mmCIF file of C-alpha atoms in Angstrom:
data_model
loop_
_atom_site.group_PDB
_atom_site.id
_atom_site.type_symbol
_atom_site.label_atom_id
_atom_site.label_comp_id
_atom_site.label_asym_id
_atom_site.label_seq_id
_atom_site.Cartn_x
_atom_site.Cartn_y
_atom_site.Cartn_z
ATOM 1 C CA GLU A 1 10.207 8.756 38.042
ATOM 2 C CA SER A 2 11.882 6.632 35.633
ATOM 3 C CA PRO A 3 9.350 4.278 34.124
ATOM 4 C CA SER A 4 9.287 0.364 35.191
ATOM 5 C CA PRO A 5 11.710 -1.961 33.394
ATOM 6 C CA ALA A 6 8.521 -3.986 31.982
ATOM 7 C CA VAL A 7 7.435 -0.246 30.575
ATOM 8 C CA ALA A 8 11.191 0.349 29.175
ATOM 9 C CA MET A 9 11.478 -3.160 27.359
ATOM 10 C CA ALA A 10 7.770 -2.287 25.999
ATOM 11 C CA THR A 11 9.011 0.688 24.382
ATOM 12 C CA PRO A 12 11.615 0.456 21.715
ATOM 13 C CA SER A 13 14.570 2.979 21.786
ATOM 14 C CA SER A 14 15.113 4.857 18.722
ATOM 15 C CA SER A 15 18.654 3.363 18.471
ATOM 16 C CA ASP A 16 16.495 -0.006 18.620
ATOM 17 C CA GLN A 17 14.197 0.815 15.975
ATOM 18 C CA GLN A 18 17.019 1.925 13.829
ATOM 19 C CA GLN A 19 19.062 -1.560 14.542
ATOM 20 C CA GLN A 20 15.948 -2.950 13.596
ATOM 21 C CA GLN A 21 15.377 -1.460 10.436
ATOM 22 C CA GLN A 22 19.188 -1.815 9.492
ATOM 23 C CA GLN A 23 18.343 -5.993 10.151
ATOM 24 C CA GLN A 24 15.466 -5.773 7.873
ATOM 25 C CA GLN A 25 17.558 -3.711 4.985
ATOM 26 C CA ASP A 26 20.383 -6.073 5.356
ATOM 27 C CA ARG A 27 18.275 -9.097 4.849
ATOM 28 C CA PHE A 28 16.667 -7.429 1.677
ATOM 29 C CA GLN A 29 20.233 -6.798 0.193
ATOM 30 C CA GLN A 30 21.140 -10.526 0.898
ATOM 31 C CA LEU A 31 18.288 -11.529 -0.974
ATOM 32 C CA GLN A 32 19.023 -8.661 -3.597
ATOM 33 C CA ASP A 33 22.616 -10.146 -3.942
ATOM 34 C CA GLU A 34 21.222 -13.791 -4.080
ATOM 35 C CA LEU A 35 18.931 -12.944 -6.711
ATOM 36 C CA CYS A 36 21.291 -10.900 -8.906
ATOM 37 C CA ALA A 37 24.007 -13.676 -8.510
ATOM 38 C CA LEU A 38 21.619 -16.578 -9.653
ATOM 39 C CA ILE A 39 20.441 -14.009 -12.687
ATOM 40 C CA GLU A 40 24.253 -13.602 -13.459
ATOM 41 C CA ASN A 41 24.975 -17.279 -13.392
ATOM 42 C CA CYS A 42 21.874 -18.100 -15.884
ATOM 43 C CA TRP A 43 22.916 -15.571 -17.932
ATOM 44 C CA GLU A 44 26.265 -16.996 -18.051
ATOM 45 C CA ALA A 45 24.748 -20.631 -18.273
ATOM 46 C CA GLY A 46 22.564 -19.296 -21.431
ATOM 47 C CA ILE A 47 25.454 -18.164 -23.119
ATOM 48 C CA MET A 48 27.625 -21.433 -22.640
ATOM 49 C CA VAL A 49 24.785 -23.586 -23.787
ATOM 50 C CA CYS A 50 24.361 -21.068 -27.098
ATOM 51 C CA ASN A 51 27.919 -20.898 -27.755
ATOM 52 C CA TYR A 52 28.945 -24.409 -26.554
ATOM 53 C CA GLN A 53 32.882 -25.145 -26.680
ATOM 54 C CA PRO A 54 33.801 -28.637 -25.428
ATOM 55 C CA HIS A 55 36.723 -27.311 -23.411
ATOM 56 C CA VAL A 56 34.183 -25.267 -21.240
ATOM 57 C CA ASN A 57 33.054 -27.125 -18.445
ATOM 58 C CA LEU A 58 29.181 -26.647 -18.370
ATOM 59 C CA GLN A 59 28.555 -28.972 -15.618
ATOM 60 C CA HIS A 60 30.622 -26.922 -13.343
ATOM 61 C CA LYS A 61 28.607 -23.760 -14.288
ATOM 62 C CA MET A 62 25.327 -26.019 -13.533
ATOM 63 C CA ASP A 63 26.339 -27.167 -10.528
ATOM 64 C CA PHE A 64 27.044 -23.105 -9.355
ATOM 65 C CA LEU A 65 23.476 -22.489 -10.519
ATOM 66 C CA VAL A 66 21.715 -25.110 -8.566
ATOM 67 C CA ASN A 67 23.834 -24.027 -5.301
ATOM 68 C CA ARG A 68 22.815 -20.688 -5.874
ATOM 69 C CA LEU A 69 19.004 -21.886 -6.243
ATOM 70 C CA ASN A 70 19.476 -23.645 -2.892
ATOM 71 C CA SER A 71 21.087 -20.759 -0.883
ATOM 72 C CA LEU A 72 18.044 -18.713 -2.193
ATOM 73 C CA ASP A 73 15.541 -21.576 -1.122
ATOM 74 C CA ARG A 74 17.306 -21.329 2.350
ATOM 75 C CA ALA A 75 17.196 -17.448 2.171
ATOM 76 C CA LYS A 76 13.328 -17.314 1.643
ATOM 77 C CA ALA A 77 12.834 -18.044 5.280
ATOM 78 C CA GLN A 78 14.303 -14.282 6.125
ATOM 79 C CA VAL A 79 11.620 -12.731 4.173
ATOM 80 C CA ALA A 80 8.648 -15.531 5.056
ATOM 81 C CA ASP A 81 7.013 -12.772 6.780
ATOM 82 C CA VAL A 82 6.957 -10.161 3.555
ATOM 83 C CA GLN A 83 3.687 -10.118 1.871
ATOM 84 C CA VAL A 84 3.725 -8.293 -1.418
ATOM 85 C CA PRO A 85 -0.129 -6.997 -2.853
ATOM 86 C CA LEU A 86 -0.954 -8.724 -5.739
ATOM 87 C CA ALA A 87 -1.635 -5.271 -7.470
ATOM 88 C CA VAL A 88 2.233 -4.663 -6.744
ATOM 89 C CA LEU A 89 2.968 -7.715 -9.081
ATOM 90 C CA LYS A 90 0.433 -6.775 -11.752
ATOM 91 C CA TYR A 91 2.138 -3.151 -11.788
ATOM 92 C CA ILE A 92 5.509 -5.231 -12.637
ATOM 93 C CA ASP A 93 3.999 -7.260 -14.980
ATOM 94 C CA GLU A 94 2.843 -3.964 -16.878
ATOM 95 C CA GLY A 95 6.423 -3.003 -17.248
ATOM 96 C CA ARG A 96 5.674 -0.067 -14.610
ATOM 97 C CA ASN A 97 7.972 0.873 -11.355
ATOM 98 C CA PRO A 98 6.825 -0.686 -8.345
ATOM 99 C CA GLN A 99 8.313 2.067 -6.302
ATOM 100 C CA LEU A 100 5.497 3.781 -7.877
ATOM 101 C CA TYR A 101 2.850 1.874 -6.653
ATOM 102 C CA THR A 102 1.993 3.746 -3.428
ATOM 103 C CA ARG A 103 2.281 7.237 -5.067
ATOM 104 C CA HIS A 104 -0.593 5.561 -7.484
ATOM 105 C CA CYS A 105 -2.608 4.332 -4.737
ATOM 106 C CA LEU A 106 -2.000 7.778 -2.483
ATOM 107 C CA GLU A 107 -3.213 9.792 -5.407
ATOM 108 C CA THR A 108 -6.433 7.081 -6.098
ATOM 109 C CA ALA A 109 -7.466 7.610 -2.682
ATOM 110 C CA LEU A 110 -7.030 11.372 -2.755
ATOM 111 C CA GLN A 111 -9.353 11.294 -5.416
ATOM 112 C CA ARG A 112 -11.631 8.884 -4.143
ATOM 113 C CA ASN A 113 -11.516 11.036 -1.033
ATOM 114 C CA GLU A 114 -12.784 14.416 -2.967
ATOM 115 C CA GLU A 115 -15.462 12.160 -4.516
ATOM 116 C CA VAL A 116 -16.899 10.972 -1.530
ATOM 117 C CA LYS A 117 -16.527 14.824 0.538
ATOM 118 C CA GLY A 118 -18.546 15.964 -2.968
ATOM 119 C CA LYS A 119 -21.028 13.198 -2.304
ATOM 120 C CA ILE A 120 -21.714 14.203 1.180
ATOM 121 C CA GLU A 121 -21.875 17.927 0.869
ATOM 122 C CA ASN A 122 -24.572 17.351 -1.791
ATOM 123 C CA VAL A 123 -26.638 15.193 0.809
ATOM 124 C CA ASN A 124 -26.041 17.615 3.444
ATOM 125 C CA ARG A 125 -27.375 20.002 1.292
ATOM 126 C CA PHE A 126 -30.501 17.998 0.061
ATOM 127 C CA ARG A 127 -31.001 17.562 3.394
ATOM 128 C CA THR A 128 -30.974 21.099 4.626
ATOM 129 C CA LEU A 129 -33.212 21.582 1.490
ATOM 130 C CA LEU A 130 -35.778 18.988 2.285
ATOM 131 C CA LEU A 131 -36.069 19.780 6.208
ATOM 132 C CA ALA A 132 -36.654 23.607 4.675
ATOM 133 C CA GLU A 133 -39.150 22.761 2.414
ATOM 134 C CA LEU A 134 -41.365 20.351 4.618
ATOM 135 C CA SER A 135 -41.041 23.171 7.125
ATOM 136 C CA GLN A 136 -42.864 25.455 4.842
ATOM 137 C CA ALA A 137 -45.118 22.630 3.737
ATOM 138 C CA PHE A 138 -45.721 20.797 7.072
ATOM 139 C CA GLU A 139 -44.947 23.662 9.830
ATOM 140 C CA GLN A 140 -46.768 22.313 12.925
ATOM 141 C CA ASP A 141 -44.903 18.466 12.209
ATOM 142 C CA MET A 142 -42.073 19.792 11.297
ATOM 143 C CA SER A 143 -41.774 21.912 14.570
ATOM 144 C CA ARG A 144 -42.676 18.980 16.492
ATOM 145 C CA TYR A 145 -40.264 16.709 14.615
ATOM 146 C CA ARG A 146 -37.380 19.353 15.550
ATOM 147 C CA SER A 147 -38.163 19.276 19.255
ATOM 148 C CA LEU A 148 -38.170 15.635 19.499
ATOM 149 C CA ARG A 149 -34.820 15.735 17.905
ATOM 150 C CA ALA A 150 -33.693 18.739 20.165
ATOM 151 C CA ASP A 151 -33.273 21.033 16.991
ATOM 152 C CA PRO A 152 -35.045 24.102 18.206
ATOM 153 C CA THR A 153 -34.453 26.051 14.764
ATOM 154 C CA PRO A 154 -35.879 25.063 11.563
ATOM 155 C CA PRO A 155 -33.292 24.814 8.728
ATOM 156 C CA HIS A 156 -32.364 27.536 6.312
ATOM 157 C CA PRO A 157 -32.402 26.226 2.536
ATOM 158 C CA PRO A 158 -28.826 26.595 1.184
ATOM 159 C CA ARG A 159 -28.035 29.157 -1.083
ATOM 160 C CA THR A 160 -27.395 28.098 -4.785
ATOM 161 C CA ASP A 161 -25.581 31.071 -6.182
ATOM 162 C CA GLU A 162 -22.099 29.026 -6.229
#
């Protein structure tokens, strides 16, 4: 049986996904090209202003620069759905490579995960030790407690030879 047309349309094929990825890469490439051209024009305009020569048409360069800014303003609609975390911008302001941001976040998450695992392990050890000590001190009450929790076996204290 083949899937119904509604299901087939709801699940994009790998070629559709590749096409969407390519379109997304294209729109970022267009934006990057616009930004590079704008930076180059700003650089050239700066040189023209610093080394002003009457025969050079500075007005033409400024008009071209304004046109590039307008083009960039029109291109912003293509990337309006993209949200850049402030931490990435901070990373860039600090002069660090923004492509390393993901790796840094992953390393931080792994480190925090290890810390939390250690805390959970310590809490579990404490719980076991506390239940074992309470079972020795208050044997009847703890047996009633275990029966209420459907835990018939008393806990064994953890070994401390690690």
